[in-house]
Amino acid sequence: MKKYIMAFDAGTTSARTILFNLKGEIVSSASKNILQFFPHPGWVEEDPSEIWSAQISTAVEAMSKISASTDEIYAIGITNQRETTILWDKKTGEALYNAIVWQCKRTSKYCRELEEVDLKDKIREKTGLIIDPYFSATKIKWILDNVEGARERAEKGEILFGTVDSYLIYKLTDGKIHITDYSNASRTMFFNINNLEWDKELLEIFQIPEKILPEVKNSGEIYGKSSSKFLGGQIPIGSAIGDQQSSLFGQACFKSAMAKATYGTGAFVLMNTGYKAVQSKHGLVTTIAWGLDNKISYALEGSIFECGSAINWLKDNLKILDVADDSEYMATKVKDTCGCYVIPAFSGLGAPYWDSSARGTIVGLTRAVTKNHIIRATLESLCYLSKDVISAMEEDAGFKLKELKVDGGVSANNFILSFLSDLIDSKVLRPEILETTALGAGLMAGLASGAYKNLEELSEILRIEKIFEPEIDDIKREEILKKWHRACKYSLAFAEE
Ligand code: ADP
């Protein structure tokens, strides 16, 4: 009798496997850390064989904890760190080079050259992305150019490329299946999100042979079965979806104007824009949320570089906090920030400012300002930065956000969510299950394997723990936003010589 759905959460620093029951409750889980290597400043790598062995061993562990058999599992769903690039030998599965992780900046110079030859608009129109080392294209080119014999072997069809989803599926099927899904394909910087094909012109520009690319599939469908070698029997593989898109799905943001924000070390805001790719005028990224039944849902994506890391800065650098949890209590011990603003632009500001020379700034200090005011101002800054991203999304999409679902460590903070709701003038909803990334891939695989009938059934699974509603009027909102934007200006361009 089938009763579980297995989700692989192939994250940046850990591999996890969760077994969910059909109510979306976690019945078993296991996790293993993944080592990162930093061979040069700004370079980030991982060992693909460790990514695979950590993932499969957590699957074995999660099953054995509850003595689950493969017959009891409907399907495996996979969600993964996006953009991370692996090239491997088609026959043996052996990687040519370490996985180049999304955070890796080794191709920054090449990306600047691409901007100089005026490829910005073309790349944005075709892929929805801005030119950045983050995406897979320039990482593939780097491996082909720098690993001896790689390009020749790729031209001969002996090499395959994949993001982590693709690599895990190849391994799990013992080399039989080489695919990816629309959400992961849309992060490569050479997938045309309008005609849904690998873009020949861009492939030529990046000098990437089409032969090495996986076939692009729906994010939820049965791609095949896992080899019986690994888990004691075969299990259908029912989804592959990038982590941020997976949490959008796990948060049941199935319709246009629904959005989620994941507040972890950094923050990622994604808004579903329906079956339409919306081009951003504010430097947001247009991405494929998922493909289901060959229908594509799109999203706008904006990120905030520092989020939980700003709380850690209060704790570890300023030492005005003992633990992150205390920040809520301390912020509410004062009635406002006493006119001070913290702009946590430690590594520049992202959308809609796009200023890599912005630096962290505190303005409005007087003798009356205490540590609690500074803590409160830091918490508020995360809400202001979110509001800026969401306003940009609303302007681009031409409609107002319906509601914001939240997850991630920082979303435990009630003060933040309440102030956020005031600023964005929408409900903020915190679900009971905070493992929405794994849940998204699990639900998608459940849908593909017939465990669930439709999206309506899935919507009922996400139970909300707390709803935050806006409590201030438009006049007050305008007034505080105006002050924030004035404060923000002081941080811009500071690091410029
Ligand atoms: P990641 O997945 O990026 O590692 P998590 O989602 O685990 O991040 O969130 C961890 C972050 O959440 C830490 O930076 C921590 O400081 C912050 N955090 C945890 N609890 C709270 C809280 N109650 N208020 C504010 N921040 C918090």
XYZ file of C-alpha atoms and ligand atoms in Angstrom:
524
model
C 0.000 0.000 0.000
C 1.398 3.357 -1.013
C 1.481 6.002 1.708
C 4.569 8.233 1.381
C 6.108 10.733 -0.984
C 9.853 11.084 -0.917
C 11.437 14.504 -1.421
C 15.120 15.050 -2.169
C 16.186 18.523 -1.055
C 19.581 18.872 -2.719
C 20.616 22.148 -1.081
C 23.800 24.177 -1.276
C 25.294 23.078 2.028
C 23.288 19.955 2.780
C 21.526 17.030 1.153
C 18.270 16.079 2.817
C 15.586 13.507 2.229
C 12.108 13.881 3.686
C 9.316 11.339 3.631
C 5.916 13.044 3.718
C 2.555 11.416 4.258
C -0.300 12.552 2.025
C -1.304 15.227 4.542
C 2.079 16.853 3.902
C 3.349 15.897 7.365
C 6.973 14.862 7.799
C 7.166 11.214 8.843
C 10.891 10.747 8.505
C 13.928 12.731 7.437
C 17.694 12.554 7.223
C 20.334 15.106 6.349
C 24.049 15.272 5.537
C 26.299 18.275 5.139
C 28.057 18.926 1.854
C 31.575 20.307 1.854
C 32.317 23.449 -0.101
C 35.743 24.208 -1.552
C 37.105 27.682 -2.135
C 40.177 27.181 -4.337
C 40.584 30.941 -5.006
C 38.889 34.067 -3.609
C 35.326 34.140 -4.950
C 35.437 30.561 -6.293
C 33.006 27.993 -4.859
C 33.017 24.288 -5.732
C 31.538 21.013 -4.494
C 32.346 17.386 -5.256
C 29.569 15.900 -7.476
C 30.199 12.385 -6.150
C 29.643 13.716 -2.621
C 26.409 15.444 -3.740
C 25.193 12.088 -5.058
C 26.398 9.873 -2.203
C 25.067 12.275 0.460
C 21.693 12.393 -1.274
C 21.268 8.667 -1.728
C 22.530 7.840 1.772
C 19.985 10.245 3.331
C 17.270 8.534 1.267
C 18.341 5.135 2.624
C 18.489 6.531 6.162
C 15.081 8.249 5.991
C 13.495 5.023 4.739
C 15.188 2.789 7.282
C 14.193 5.049 10.224
C 10.567 4.069 9.665
C 11.248 0.749 7.877
C 9.605 2.078 4.721
C 9.790 -0.076 1.593
C 9.921 1.166 -1.996
C 6.375 -0.187 -2.593
C 5.069 2.259 -0.029
C 6.450 5.292 -1.863
C 4.409 6.939 -4.604
C 7.289 8.838 -6.146
C 10.488 10.776 -5.604
C 10.403 14.560 -6.028
C 13.638 16.490 -6.434
C 14.334 20.102 -5.555
C 17.807 21.485 -5.904
C 20.263 24.346 -5.502
C 19.876 26.121 -8.807
C 22.420 27.026 -11.519
C 25.191 24.847 -10.028
C 26.915 23.247 -12.996
C 28.196 19.712 -13.517
C 29.751 18.147 -16.633
C 30.216 14.389 -16.670
C 31.239 11.465 -18.854
C 28.177 10.116 -20.664
C 29.271 6.483 -20.239
C 30.776 6.354 -16.751
C 28.971 9.231 -15.008
C 32.314 10.480 -13.756
C 32.475 14.277 -13.403
C 35.066 16.146 -15.466
C 35.512 18.797 -12.820
C 34.002 19.751 -9.471
C 30.467 21.170 -9.483
C 30.772 24.939 -9.948
C 28.357 26.320 -7.378
C 25.892 29.140 -8.130
C 27.755 31.439 -5.718
C 31.008 31.128 -7.704
C 32.256 34.378 -9.265
C 35.074 32.984 -11.448
C 33.424 34.188 -14.645
C 32.814 37.803 -13.535
C 35.286 39.228 -16.038
C 33.773 37.317 -18.945
C 30.303 38.500 -17.887
C 31.489 42.115 -17.953
C 32.843 41.565 -21.474
C 29.447 40.217 -22.547
C 27.817 43.368 -21.209
C 30.272 45.515 -23.110
C 29.378 43.895 -26.431
C 25.791 44.867 -25.752
C 24.221 41.485 -25.180
C 22.210 42.674 -22.184
C 18.909 43.274 -23.950
C 19.109 40.162 -26.108
C 19.804 37.938 -23.105
C 17.070 39.562 -21.054
C 14.487 39.222 -23.834
C 15.305 35.592 -24.531
C 16.063 34.236 -21.061
C 14.518 36.755 -18.643
C 17.879 37.021 -16.866
C 20.521 39.630 -16.279
C 24.089 38.772 -17.298
C 25.708 37.315 -14.182
C 28.267 34.642 -13.235
C 25.502 33.155 -11.046
C 23.796 31.441 -14.003
C 25.094 28.212 -15.598
C 26.125 29.408 -19.089
C 29.496 30.932 -18.291
C 30.324 28.152 -15.822
C 29.908 25.529 -18.579
C 32.083 27.554 -20.910
C 34.730 27.794 -18.201
C 34.889 23.994 -17.798
C 34.975 23.442 -21.569
C 37.789 25.993 -21.927
C 39.847 24.973 -18.915
C 39.631 21.214 -18.477
C 41.974 19.431 -20.832
C 40.187 17.676 -23.670
C 36.725 18.720 -22.417
C 35.690 20.702 -25.486
C 36.756 18.007 -27.957
C 34.986 15.330 -25.980
C 31.877 17.496 -25.737
C 31.889 18.033 -29.528
C 32.152 14.249 -29.960
C 29.096 13.740 -27.771
C 30.960 12.024 -24.945
C 30.054 14.582 -22.272
C 26.788 15.598 -20.608
C 25.858 18.784 -18.774
C 23.313 19.124 -16.047
C 22.301 21.110 -13.013
C 22.044 19.132 -9.775
C 18.511 17.824 -10.547
C 19.717 16.483 -13.860
C 22.815 14.867 -12.384
C 20.870 13.181 -9.578
C 18.310 11.787 -12.044
C 21.095 10.475 -14.288
C 22.709 8.751 -11.278
C 19.426 7.495 -9.869
C 18.490 5.863 -13.179
C 21.947 4.394 -13.620
C 22.708 6.644 -16.581
C 19.494 5.975 -18.467
C 17.811 9.367 -18.243
C 19.280 12.775 -19.030
C 16.662 15.450 -18.454
C 15.985 18.665 -16.582
C 12.794 20.651 -15.970
C 11.646 24.069 -17.193
C 12.405 25.838 -13.894
C 16.025 24.677 -13.849
C 16.467 25.217 -17.599
C 15.335 28.823 -17.147
C 18.361 29.493 -14.907
C 21.034 28.511 -17.435
C 21.028 31.831 -19.381
C 20.599 30.011 -22.728
C 17.067 28.652 -22.452
C 14.568 30.716 -24.401
C 11.649 31.172 -22.012
C 9.364 32.370 -24.815
C 9.625 29.485 -27.315
C 10.772 26.957 -24.650
C 13.854 25.810 -26.551
C 17.573 25.842 -25.928
C 18.517 28.996 -27.793
C 20.869 28.257 -30.712
C 22.118 31.832 -31.011
C 23.037 32.041 -27.330
C 24.639 28.597 -27.394
C 26.844 29.847 -30.199
C 27.778 32.968 -28.261
C 28.721 30.910 -25.187
C 30.333 28.215 -27.379
C 28.309 25.422 -25.817
C 27.561 22.366 -28.018
C 23.850 21.514 -27.925
C 24.719 17.793 -27.728
C 25.622 18.028 -24.056
C 22.266 19.452 -22.962
C 19.471 17.537 -21.230
C 15.958 17.225 -22.603
C 13.625 19.715 -20.913
C 10.515 18.245 -19.288
C 7.605 19.334 -17.131
C 8.513 19.992 -13.494
C 6.040 17.312 -12.482
C 5.712 14.134 -14.532
C 6.999 10.576 -14.246
C 10.393 10.705 -15.946
C 11.243 7.059 -15.244
C 12.113 4.857 -12.292
C 15.076 4.784 -9.961
C 17.387 1.814 -10.478
C 16.698 -0.986 -8.007
C 20.410 -0.906 -7.093
C 20.016 1.906 -4.629
C 16.858 1.783 -2.536
C 15.948 -1.895 -2.572
C 13.435 -1.553 -5.411
C 12.330 0.887 -8.076
C 10.550 4.168 -7.305
C 9.028 6.445 -9.971
C 10.771 9.821 -10.274
C 7.973 12.373 -10.395
C 9.387 15.901 -10.190
C 12.389 18.161 -10.582
C 12.181 21.824 -9.677
C 14.624 24.545 -8.572
C 14.535 25.353 -4.846
C 12.948 28.819 -4.940
C 10.286 27.744 -7.427
C 9.648 24.647 -5.340
C 8.917 26.714 -2.273
C 6.573 28.914 -4.365
C 4.732 25.694 -5.248
C 4.976 24.315 -1.695
C 3.419 27.575 -0.471
C 0.483 26.888 -2.806
C 1.073 30.094 -4.791
C -0.534 28.485 -7.826
C -2.201 31.578 -9.209
C -1.171 34.893 -10.606
C -0.417 37.661 -8.018
C 0.380 35.145 -5.256
C 3.875 35.447 -3.847
C 6.224 33.950 -1.325
C 9.284 35.249 0.452
C 11.897 32.945 1.917
C 13.730 34.752 4.708
C 16.940 32.831 5.358
C 20.529 34.105 5.289
C 19.427 36.141 2.267
C 15.850 36.585 1.102
C 14.164 35.469 -2.111
C 10.839 36.894 -3.201
C 8.960 35.205 -6.064
C 5.626 36.293 -7.470
C 3.570 34.074 -9.755
C 2.638 36.054 -12.875
C 0.489 33.325 -14.401
C 0.998 31.993 -17.911
C 2.707 35.195 -18.973
C 6.413 36.030 -18.885
C 6.611 39.579 -17.549
C 9.735 41.506 -18.523
C 11.018 43.620 -15.664
C 11.852 47.302 -15.961
C 13.360 47.297 -12.476
C 16.139 44.728 -12.785
C 14.099 41.812 -11.448
C 14.593 38.431 -13.034
C 11.884 36.725 -15.093
C 11.901 33.022 -14.506
C 9.879 29.901 -15.197
C 8.060 28.887 -12.030
C 7.189 25.426 -13.321
C 5.814 23.487 -16.245
C 2.807 21.260 -15.597
C 0.909 19.447 -18.354
C 3.052 21.440 -20.810
C 1.615 24.702 -19.498
C 4.212 27.125 -18.249
C 3.753 29.321 -15.183
C 6.119 32.256 -14.909
C 7.385 34.259 -11.955
C 9.209 37.481 -11.203
C 12.077 37.037 -8.790
C 13.919 39.513 -6.616
C 16.492 38.867 -3.947
C 17.715 40.720 -0.899
C 21.357 39.911 -0.235
C 21.389 40.333 3.527
C 18.526 39.130 5.685
C 19.272 36.655 8.507
C 22.898 37.678 8.002
C 21.953 41.193 9.211
C 20.563 39.639 12.398
C 23.773 37.637 12.739
C 25.737 40.867 12.375
C 23.890 42.345 15.376
C 24.687 39.196 17.311
C 28.211 38.290 16.197
C 29.759 41.649 15.265
C 27.999 44.276 17.376
C 27.228 41.776 20.154
C 24.038 43.605 21.085
C 22.015 40.381 20.773
C 22.670 37.022 22.422
C 20.453 34.943 20.155
C 18.433 35.793 17.030
C 15.162 34.960 18.806
C 15.675 37.818 21.308
C 15.518 40.384 18.511
C 11.713 40.392 18.556
C 11.454 41.043 22.278
C 14.132 43.756 22.216
C 12.622 45.519 19.202
C 9.234 45.694 20.898
C 10.700 47.103 24.118
C 10.905 50.463 22.281
C 7.961 52.137 20.541
C 9.872 53.138 17.402
C 13.425 53.411 16.075
C 13.903 56.902 17.558
C 14.401 58.232 14.028
C 17.286 55.966 13.148
C 17.578 53.753 10.057
C 19.871 50.809 9.429
C 20.564 50.010 5.778
C 22.237 46.573 5.763
C 23.879 47.025 2.369
C 26.985 45.075 3.450
C 27.547 43.743 -0.046
C 25.671 46.320 -2.084
C 21.957 46.622 -2.775
C 19.974 44.458 -5.191
C 16.653 45.161 -6.894
C 15.450 47.808 -7.477
C 18.635 49.773 -6.567
C 21.265 47.551 -8.217
C 24.168 49.319 -6.623
C 27.107 47.051 -5.857
C 28.942 50.033 -4.355
C 26.283 50.706 -1.717
C 27.519 49.953 1.796
C 25.951 49.370 5.199
C 24.858 52.623 6.789
C 23.162 53.851 9.960
C 21.572 57.291 9.714
C 19.579 59.460 12.107
C 21.679 58.780 15.211
C 21.130 61.028 18.216
C 22.130 60.626 21.872
C 18.715 59.102 22.539
C 19.309 56.055 20.314
C 19.832 52.785 22.224
C 20.749 49.282 21.146
C 17.077 48.326 21.058
C 16.400 51.108 18.550
C 19.223 49.790 16.377
C 17.873 46.247 16.600
C 14.389 47.481 15.719
C 15.738 49.520 12.798
C 17.570 46.452 11.485
C 14.433 44.315 11.639
C 12.444 47.071 9.955
C 15.064 47.407 7.212
C 14.348 43.828 6.089
C 10.694 44.823 5.659
C 11.534 48.031 3.785
C 13.833 46.150 1.416
C 11.088 43.569 0.815
C 8.595 46.347 0.168
C 10.953 47.852 -2.443
C 11.190 44.504 -4.272
C 7.453 43.893 -4.087
C 6.605 47.394 -5.346
C 8.914 46.785 -8.315
C 7.138 43.479 -8.989
C 3.726 45.103 -8.807
C 4.773 47.822 -11.237
C 6.264 45.301 -13.659
C 3.321 42.927 -13.491
C 0.684 45.658 -13.553
C -1.275 44.171 -10.663
C -1.196 44.257 -6.905
C 0.082 41.402 -4.804
C -2.750 39.324 -3.344
C -1.005 37.905 -0.308
C 2.514 37.041 0.782
C 3.403 33.626 2.186
C 6.623 33.460 4.160
C 9.113 30.832 5.306
C 12.768 30.565 6.396
C 14.388 31.121 9.809
C 13.674 34.876 10.009
C 9.942 34.317 9.458
C 9.729 33.096 13.059
C 9.854 36.803 13.996
C 6.337 38.184 14.564
C 7.490 41.800 14.746
C 9.003 41.554 11.269
C 5.941 39.937 9.717
C 3.575 42.452 11.277
C 5.585 45.473 10.060
C 5.990 43.801 6.665
C 2.228 43.468 6.351
C 1.844 47.189 7.165
C 4.342 48.166 4.483
C 3.135 45.945 1.653
C -0.519 46.536 2.545
C -1.312 42.834 2.166
C -1.844 39.859 4.375
C 1.316 37.984 5.361
C 0.732 34.285 5.999
C 3.042 31.951 7.866
C 2.319 28.254 7.262
C 2.547 25.488 9.854
C 5.045 23.551 7.740
C 8.171 25.590 7.172
C 9.835 22.919 4.992
C 8.109 24.363 1.942
C 11.015 23.762 -0.442
C 10.972 19.984 0.028
C 7.182 20.015 0.267
C 6.861 21.703 -3.148
C 8.835 18.978 -4.919
C 6.977 16.340 -2.898
C 3.547 17.699 -3.831
C 4.575 18.001 -7.457
C 5.701 14.338 -7.471
C 2.501 13.380 -5.650
C 0.475 15.050 -8.374
C 2.467 13.303 -11.108
C 2.075 9.886 -9.499
C -1.661 10.192 -8.892
C -1.418 10.549 -5.101
C -3.334 13.823 -5.538
C -5.923 14.708 -8.132
C -5.463 18.407 -8.682
C -4.109 21.713 -7.383
C -7.242 22.376 -5.301
C -6.486 19.255 -3.302
C -2.926 20.500 -2.751
C -4.097 23.932 -1.560
C -5.801 22.270 1.397
C -2.561 20.706 2.555
C -0.886 23.999 3.344
C -2.304 24.963 6.710
C -1.644 28.486 7.907
C -0.293 28.960 11.422
C -0.642 32.760 11.664
C -1.955 35.599 9.548
C -0.625 39.147 9.844
C -2.876 41.947 8.591
C -1.998 45.551 7.744
C -2.858 48.009 10.483
C -1.724 51.363 9.111
C -3.378 53.648 6.560
C -2.015 54.851 3.220
C -1.000 58.265 4.553
C 1.133 56.772 7.325
C 2.618 54.228 4.890
C 3.612 56.936 2.401
C 5.173 58.972 5.169
C 7.394 56.192 6.551
C 8.380 54.954 3.105
C 9.463 58.441 2.123
C 11.776 58.596 5.137
C 13.211 55.163 4.365
C 14.013 56.123 0.795
C 15.683 59.292 2.022
C 17.774 57.245 4.452
C 18.626 54.700 1.789
C 20.221 57.327 -0.443
C 23.037 57.767 2.065
C 24.214 54.223 1.495
C 24.350 54.393 -2.307
C 27.641 54.511 -4.208
C 29.627 54.773 -0.977
C 32.323 52.300 -2.030
C 32.987 54.107 -5.310
C 36.395 55.739 -5.505
P 19.470 29.414 5.528
O 18.538 28.363 5.003
O 19.790 30.499 4.552
O 20.690 28.861 6.211
P 17.502 29.696 7.665
O 16.195 29.695 6.967
O 17.917 28.474 8.405
O 18.660 30.178 6.688
O 17.467 30.933 8.689
C 18.569 31.238 9.501
C 18.609 32.735 9.798
O 17.422 33.108 10.515
C 19.790 33.108 10.677
O 20.506 34.143 10.029
C 19.159 33.618 11.979
O 19.874 34.717 12.492
C 17.763 34.029 11.547
N 16.738 33.888 12.605
C 16.385 32.769 13.277
N 15.407 33.034 14.179
C 15.127 34.356 14.073
C 14.206 35.247 14.725
N 13.373 34.826 15.675
N 14.204 36.549 14.343
C 15.039 36.991 13.377
N 15.920 36.200 12.734
C 15.974 34.908 13.060
